[in-house]
Coordinates of C-alpha atoms in Angstrom, one line a residue:
M1 CA 0.4 5.6 -2.8
A2 CA 3.1 3.2 -2.1
A3 CA 3.7 4.5 1.4
R4 CA 0.1 4.6 2.6
P5 CA -0.4 0.8 3.1
E6 CA 2.8 0.6 5.1
T7 CA 1.7 3.6 7.1
A8 CA -1.7 1.9 7.8
R9 CA 0.2 -1.3 8.8
K10 CA 2.4 0.6 11.3
I11 CA -0.7 2.4 12.8
L12 CA -2.5 -0.9 13.3
V13 CA 0.6 -2.7 14.8
Y14 CA 1.6 0.2 17.0
W15 CA -2.0 0.7 18.2
M16 CA -2.0 -3.0 19.4
D17 CA 1.4 -2.4 21.0
G18 CA -0.1 0.4 23.0
V19 CA -3.0 -1.7 24.1
I20 CA -0.5 -4.4 25.3
V21 CA 1.5 -1.9 27.2
L22 CA -1.5 -0.5 29.0
L23 CA -2.7 -4.0 29.9
A24 CA 0.7 -5.0 31.2
L25 CA 1.0 -1.8 33.3
S26 CA -2.5 -2.3 34.8
L27 CA -1.7 -5.9 35.8
S28 CA 1.7 -5.0 37.1
V29 CA 0.1 -2.3 39.3
F30 CA -2.4 -4.9 40.5
V31 CA 0.4 -7.2 41.5
A32 CA 2.1 -4.3 43.4
V33 CA -1.1 -3.6 45.2
L34 CA -1.5 -7.2 46.3
V35 CA 2.1 -7.2 47.6
A36 CA 1.6 -3.9 49.5
E37 CA -1.6 -5.3 51.1
G38 CA 0.2 -8.5 52.1
R39 CA -2.1 -10.7 50.1
I40 CA 0.7 -12.4 48.3
S41 CA 4.4 -12.8 49.1
V42 CA 7.2 -11.0 47.2
P43 CA 8.6 -14.3 45.6
H44 CA 5.0 -15.1 44.5
A45 CA 4.6 -11.6 43.0
L46 CA 8.0 -11.8 41.3
A47 CA 7.2 -15.2 39.7
A48 CA 3.8 -13.9 38.5
E49 CA 5.3 -10.7 37.2
A50 CA 8.0 -12.6 35.3
C51 CA 5.3 -14.8 33.6
L52 CA 3.3 -11.7 32.9
L53 CA 6.1 -9.7 31.3
G54 CA 7.3 -12.7 29.4
G55 CA 4.0 -13.2 27.7
F56 CA 3.5 -9.5 27.0
C57 CA 7.0 -8.9 25.7
L58 CA 6.7 -11.8 23.2
F59 CA 3.3 -10.7 21.9
P60 CA 4.6 -7.9 19.6
F61 CA 7.0 -10.3 17.9
L62 CA 4.2 -12.8 17.4
L63 CA 1.9 -10.1 16.0
R64 CA 4.5 -8.8 13.5
A65 CA 5.5 -12.4 12.4
A66 CA 1.9 -13.2 11.5
F67 CA 0.4 -9.9 10.4
D68 CA 1.1 -10.3 6.7
N69 CA 0.6 -14.1 6.4
R70 CA -0.1 -17.2 8.4
P71 CA 3.2 -18.8 9.4
R72 CA 3.7 -22.1 11.1
P73 CA 3.7 -22.0 14.9
T74 CA 7.1 -20.9 16.3
V75 CA 9.1 -21.4 19.5
R76 CA 8.1 -17.9 20.6
L77 CA 4.5 -18.9 20.4
V78 CA 5.1 -21.9 22.6
V79 CA 7.2 -19.9 25.1
S80 CA 4.6 -17.2 25.3
G81 CA 2.0 -19.9 25.9
V82 CA 4.0 -21.3 28.8
A83 CA 4.3 -17.8 30.3
A84 CA 0.6 -17.2 30.0
L85 CA -0.1 -20.5 31.7
G86 CA 2.2 -19.5 34.5
A87 CA 0.5 -16.2 34.9
V88 CA -2.9 -17.8 35.2
L89 CA -1.7 -20.4 37.7
L90 CA 0.1 -17.7 39.9
V91 CA -3.2 -15.9 40.6
P92 CA -3.9 -14.4 44.1
S93 CA -4.7 -17.2 46.5
S94 CA -7.7 -15.5 48.2
P95 CA -11.0 -16.9 47.0
N96 CA -12.5 -13.4 47.0
E97 CA -10.2 -12.1 44.2
A98 CA -12.7 -12.6 41.4
L99 CA -11.6 -9.4 39.7
G100 CA -8.0 -10.5 39.9
E101 CA -8.8 -13.8 38.4
S102 CA -10.7 -12.2 35.5
S103 CA -7.7 -10.0 34.8
W104 CA -5.2 -12.7 34.9
S105 CA -7.2 -15.0 32.7
M106 CA -7.0 -12.2 30.0
V107 CA -3.3 -13.1 29.7
A108 CA -4.3 -16.5 28.4
F109 CA -6.9 -15.1 26.1
L110 CA -4.4 -12.6 24.7
W111 CA -2.1 -15.5 23.9
L112 CA -5.1 -17.3 22.3
S113 CA -5.7 -14.3 20.1
A114 CA -2.2 -14.7 18.8
V115 CA -2.7 -18.4 18.2
V116 CA -5.5 -17.8 15.7
L117 CA -2.9 -15.8 13.6
F118 CA -0.7 -19.0 13.3
Q119 CA -3.2 -21.8 13.1
P120 CA -6.0 -22.8 10.7
M121 CA -9.6 -22.3 11.9
W122 CA -10.1 -25.9 13.1
A123 CA -6.9 -25.9 15.1
A124 CA -7.6 -22.5 16.6
V125 CA -11.0 -23.6 17.7
C126 CA -9.6 -26.7 19.4
T127 CA -6.9 -24.7 21.1
G128 CA -9.5 -22.1 22.2
V129 CA -11.7 -24.8 23.8
V130 CA -8.8 -26.1 25.8
V131 CA -7.7 -22.7 27.0
I132 CA -11.2 -21.6 28.0
V133 CA -11.8 -24.9 29.9
L134 CA -8.5 -24.6 31.7
T135 CA -8.9 -21.0 32.7
S136 CA -12.5 -21.6 33.8
A137 CA -11.3 -24.5 35.9
V138 CA -8.6 -22.4 37.6
V139 CA -11.0 -19.5 38.3
T140 CA -13.6 -21.9 39.7
V141 CA -11.2 -23.6 42.0
I142 CA -9.6 -20.3 43.3
T143 CA -12.8 -18.2 43.7
G144 CA -15.2 -21.0 44.6
Q145 CA -17.8 -19.7 42.1
P146 CA -20.0 -22.2 40.2
W147 CA -18.5 -23.3 36.9
Q148 CA -21.9 -22.5 35.3
V149 CA -21.3 -18.9 36.1
V150 CA -17.6 -18.8 35.3
L151 CA -17.5 -20.7 32.0
P152 CA -19.9 -18.3 30.0
V153 CA -17.9 -15.3 31.2
Q154 CA -14.6 -16.8 30.3
A155 CA -15.9 -18.0 26.9
F156 CA -17.3 -14.6 26.1
T157 CA -14.1 -12.8 27.0
A158 CA -12.0 -15.2 25.0
V159 CA -14.2 -15.1 21.9
T160 CA -14.3 -11.3 22.0
M161 CA -10.5 -11.0 22.2
V162 CA -10.0 -13.5 19.4
L163 CA -12.5 -11.9 17.1
A164 CA -11.0 -8.5 17.7
M165 CA -7.5 -9.7 16.8
W166 CA -8.8 -11.5 13.7
L167 CA -10.7 -8.4 12.6
W168 CA -7.6 -6.3 13.3
R169 CA -5.5 -8.4 10.9
W170 CA -8.4 -8.7 8.4
L171 CA -8.5 -4.9 8.2
W172 CA -4.8 -4.8 7.3
W173 CA -5.2 -7.5 4.7
T174 CA -8.1 -5.5 3.1
I175 CA -6.0 -2.4 2.9
R176 CA -3.1 -4.3 1.4
D177 CA -5.2 -6.1 -1.1
A178 CA -7.0 -3.0 -2.2
H179 CA -3.7 -1.2 -2.8
E180 CA -2.2 -4.2 -4.7
S181 CA -5.4 -4.4 -6.8
Q182 CA -5.1 -0.7 -7.7
E183 CA -1.4 -1.2 -8.7
A184 CA -2.4 -4.2 -10.8
K185 CA -5.2 -2.3 -12.4
A186 CA -2.9 0.6 -13.3
G187 CA -0.3 -1.9 -14.7
L188 CA -3.0 -3.6 -16.8
A189 CA -4.2 -0.3 -18.1
V190 CA -0.6 0.6 -19.2
A191 CA -0.1 -2.8 -20.8
E192 CA -3.4 -2.5 -22.7
E193 CA -2.5 1.0 -23.9
R194 CA 0.8 -0.3 -25.2
L195 CA -0.8 -3.1 -27.0
R196 CA -3.3 -0.7 -28.5
F197 CA -0.6 1.6 -29.6
A198 CA 1.4 -1.3 -31.1
R199 CA -1.7 -2.5 -32.9
D200 CA -2.4 1.0 -34.3
L201 CA 1.1 1.3 -35.6
H202 CA 0.9 -2.1 -37.2
D203 CA -2.3 -1.3 -38.9
L204 CA -1.0 2.1 -40.1
L205 CA 2.4 1.1 -41.2
G206 CA 2.2 -2.6 -42.0
H207 CA 0.7 -2.3 -45.5
S208 CA 2.5 0.9 -46.4
L209 CA 5.9 -0.4 -45.5
S210 CA 5.3 -3.6 -47.4
V211 CA 4.4 -1.7 -50.5
I212 CA 7.4 0.6 -50.1
T213 CA 9.7 -2.4 -49.8
L214 CA 8.3 -4.0 -53.0
K215 CA 8.5 -0.8 -55.0
S216 CA 12.0 -0.1 -53.8
E217 CA 13.1 -3.5 -54.9
L218 CA 11.4 -3.1 -58.2
A219 CA 13.0 0.4 -58.8
A220 CA 16.4 -1.1 -58.0
K221 CA 15.9 -3.8 -60.6
L222 CA 14.6 -1.3 -63.2
A223 CA 17.3 1.3 -62.6
T224 CA 19.5 0.0 -65.4
K225 CA 16.7 -1.2 -67.7
D226 CA 13.9 1.3 -67.6
A227 CA 15.0 4.5 -65.9
D228 CA 11.7 6.3 -66.4
R229 CA 9.7 3.5 -64.8
A230 CA 12.2 3.3 -62.0
A231 CA 11.8 7.0 -61.4
R232 CA 8.0 6.6 -61.2
E233 CA 8.3 3.8 -58.8
M234 CA 10.6 5.8 -56.5
A235 CA 8.1 8.7 -56.7
D236 CA 5.4 6.3 -55.5
V237 CA 7.8 5.3 -52.7
R238 CA 8.3 8.9 -51.7
R239 CA 4.5 9.5 -51.7
L240 CA 3.8 6.4 -49.6
A241 CA 6.5 7.3 -47.1
G242 CA 5.0 10.8 -46.8
E243 CA 1.5 9.4 -46.3
S244 CA 2.7 6.9 -43.7
L245 CA 4.5 9.6 -41.8
A246 CA 1.4 11.8 -41.7
E247 CA -0.7 8.8 -40.5
V248 CA 1.8 8.1 -37.7
Q249 CA 1.8 11.8 -36.7
L250 CA -2.0 11.7 -36.5
A251 CA -1.8 8.7 -34.3
V252 CA 0.8 10.3 -32.0
D253 CA -1.2 13.5 -31.8
G254 CA -4.1 11.4 -30.7
Y255 CA -2.1 10.2 -27.8
Q256 CA -0.6 13.6 -27.0
G257 CA -3.9 15.5 -27.4
I258 CA -4.7 15.9 -23.7
D259 CA -6.5 18.9 -22.3
L260 CA -4.7 20.9 -19.6
N261 CA -7.8 21.8 -17.6
E262 CA -9.1 18.2 -17.7
E263 CA -5.7 16.9 -16.6
L264 CA -5.6 19.4 -13.7
D265 CA -9.1 18.3 -12.5
G266 CA -8.2 14.6 -12.9
V267 CA -4.9 15.0 -11.0
R268 CA -6.5 16.9 -8.2
A269 CA -9.2 14.3 -7.8
A270 CA -6.7 11.4 -7.9
L271 CA -4.4 13.0 -5.3
E272 CA -7.2 13.9 -2.9
A273 CA -8.6 10.4 -3.3
A274 CA -5.2 9.1 -2.2
G275 CA -5.2 11.4 0.9
T276 CA -3.0 14.2 -0.6
R277 CA -4.6 17.7 -0.3
C278 CA -4.1 19.4 -3.6
T279 CA -4.4 23.1 -4.5
V280 CA -4.3 24.4 -8.1
E281 CA -3.6 27.9 -9.4
A282 CA -3.5 28.0 -13.2
R283 CA -3.3 31.0 -15.5
A284 CA -2.9 29.3 -18.9
D285 CA -5.8 30.6 -21.1
D286 CA -3.4 32.6 -23.2
L287 CA -1.0 29.8 -23.9
S288 CA -0.8 28.0 -27.3
P289 CA -2.3 24.5 -27.7
G290 CA 1.1 22.9 -28.0
T291 CA 2.3 24.5 -24.8
R292 CA -0.8 23.5 -22.9
A293 CA -0.4 19.9 -24.1
L294 CA 3.2 19.8 -22.8
L295 CA 2.2 21.3 -19.5
A296 CA -0.6 18.7 -19.2
W297 CA 1.9 15.9 -19.7
A298 CA 4.2 17.5 -17.1
V299 CA 1.2 17.6 -14.6
R300 CA 0.4 14.0 -15.3
E301 CA 4.0 12.8 -14.8
G302 CA 4.4 14.9 -11.7
A303 CA 1.2 13.5 -10.2
T304 CA 2.2 10.0 -11.1
N305 CA 5.5 10.4 -9.2
V306 CA 3.7 11.8 -6.2
L307 CA 1.3 8.8 -6.1
K308 CA 4.0 6.2 -6.7
H309 CA 7.1 7.5 -5.0
S310 CA 6.2 9.8 -2.1
A311 CA 4.2 10.0 1.1
A312 CA 2.9 13.5 0.5
T313 CA 0.1 15.0 2.5
R314 CA -0.2 18.1 0.4
C315 CA 0.6 19.2 -3.2
A316 CA 0.5 22.6 -4.7
I317 CA 0.3 23.1 -8.5
T318 CA 0.8 26.5 -10.1
I319 CA 1.0 27.5 -13.8
D320 CA 1.9 31.0 -14.8
G321 CA 3.2 32.2 -18.2
G322 CA 4.2 28.7 -19.4
V323 CA 5.9 27.8 -16.2
L324 CA 4.6 24.9 -14.1
E325 CA 5.6 24.2 -10.5
M326 CA 4.5 21.2 -8.5
R327 CA 5.5 21.1 -4.9
N328 CA 4.8 18.3 -2.4
D329 CA 5.9 17.5 1.1
G330 CA 6.6 13.8 0.5
V331 CA 10.3 13.9 -0.1
R332 CA 11.8 10.4 0.3
G333 CA 15.4 10.8 -1.0
V334 CA 14.4 11.2 -4.7
G335 CA 17.3 12.7 -6.6
A336 CA 17.0 15.3 -9.3
G337 CA 17.7 12.7 -12.0
G338 CA 14.3 11.1 -11.7
G339 CA 13.1 8.0 -13.4
T340 CA 12.4 7.1 -17.1
G341 CA 9.2 9.1 -17.1
L342 CA 10.9 12.3 -16.1
R343 CA 13.8 11.7 -18.5
G344 CA 11.3 11.2 -21.4
L345 CA 9.4 14.3 -20.3
A346 CA 12.6 16.3 -20.1
E347 CA 13.6 15.2 -23.7
R348 CA 10.1 16.3 -24.9
M349 CA 10.5 19.7 -23.2
A350 CA 14.0 20.2 -24.6
T351 CA 12.7 19.4 -28.1
A352 CA 10.1 22.1 -27.7
G353 CA 12.7 24.6 -26.4
G354 CA 11.7 24.3 -22.8
S355 CA 13.3 22.9 -19.7
L356 CA 12.4 20.5 -16.8
S357 CA 13.9 20.1 -13.4
A358 CA 12.9 17.9 -10.4
G359 CA 14.4 17.5 -7.0
P360 CA 14.2 18.3 -3.3
T361 CA 14.3 21.9 -2.1
P362 CA 16.1 23.5 0.9
T363 CA 12.6 23.8 2.6
G364 CA 12.1 20.0 2.6
E365 CA 9.7 19.9 -0.3
F366 CA 10.0 18.2 -3.7
L367 CA 9.7 20.6 -6.6
L368 CA 8.9 19.7 -10.2
R369 CA 9.4 22.7 -12.5
A370 CA 8.7 22.8 -16.2
A371 CA 9.1 25.9 -18.4
V372 CA 7.7 25.9 -21.9
P373 CA 7.8 28.7 -24.5
G374 CA 4.2 30.2 -24.8

């Protein structure tokens, strides 16, 4: 469905926003505890908190800017990098604050995870090496730990956060590409069907219409010279026209000859595969073949609209006495007029003496109702 990839995108982005908020709150609480214990001064804490919040507040904008593609580095990316550097430098001054150092260095690694969304692989690797070396040096100087111990820990943390962000965006790209490929496949199938129909019509009518044209011209020329032969030619024209009409009707019937039960099964499978729970209640065994065919077309069109134009989570299909009702909860401001598919279906229903209506209901659902004489 058109709405589902966008829903997946929002879930992924908002999930990351939630992680950022939790991380920002935890580090802010850490700063407050340090101030309360007198380990750092209030100005020191305010400066550190400003850098912290600056980096975290800019991160959601960076994520949204680079989630669908790889843009060029922006001013926001540079500013957030400066804020992350300030946060790392404004670490607690006590050499025993190893945990605090580890937490603060995560701010730099979070910024690095955003950098990989903007840079090609080689540039991201170079930037990552610089960030890991700088943060490791700061941690080594402040805590007094050997760099041989600090560097592997910092490198592991940085690589883990960068890979997590890269996989996060790759998951969205996979969802988006899969949806686009489905749409392309559906469009290709429609185009192929149109070409096949056009080819069939050409094969059926091309020869017959050419012969009809020639015989009509011949009859017109013979009308004043040989009336009997002109009459025979026009009789052939009439015969050929009748045969051509019958052939076209057979071709159209082949396109229209869909089975209602098969269509209901196919629609239910398609909707449930797209995440829409579908229930079917059909009592149509006593209906005529023509009525069943019309209802099958209505079911197909209704399901197409649900898949293309709604965000439905459930759909109910009922058929009773030549009356079809399809209800779904995915109303998105669709009017009763509908698109070209619904208009064509309404014309077909009207030709058969039936009716079609489609539009939102007072209960917040979308209802497609088709009534066909049994």
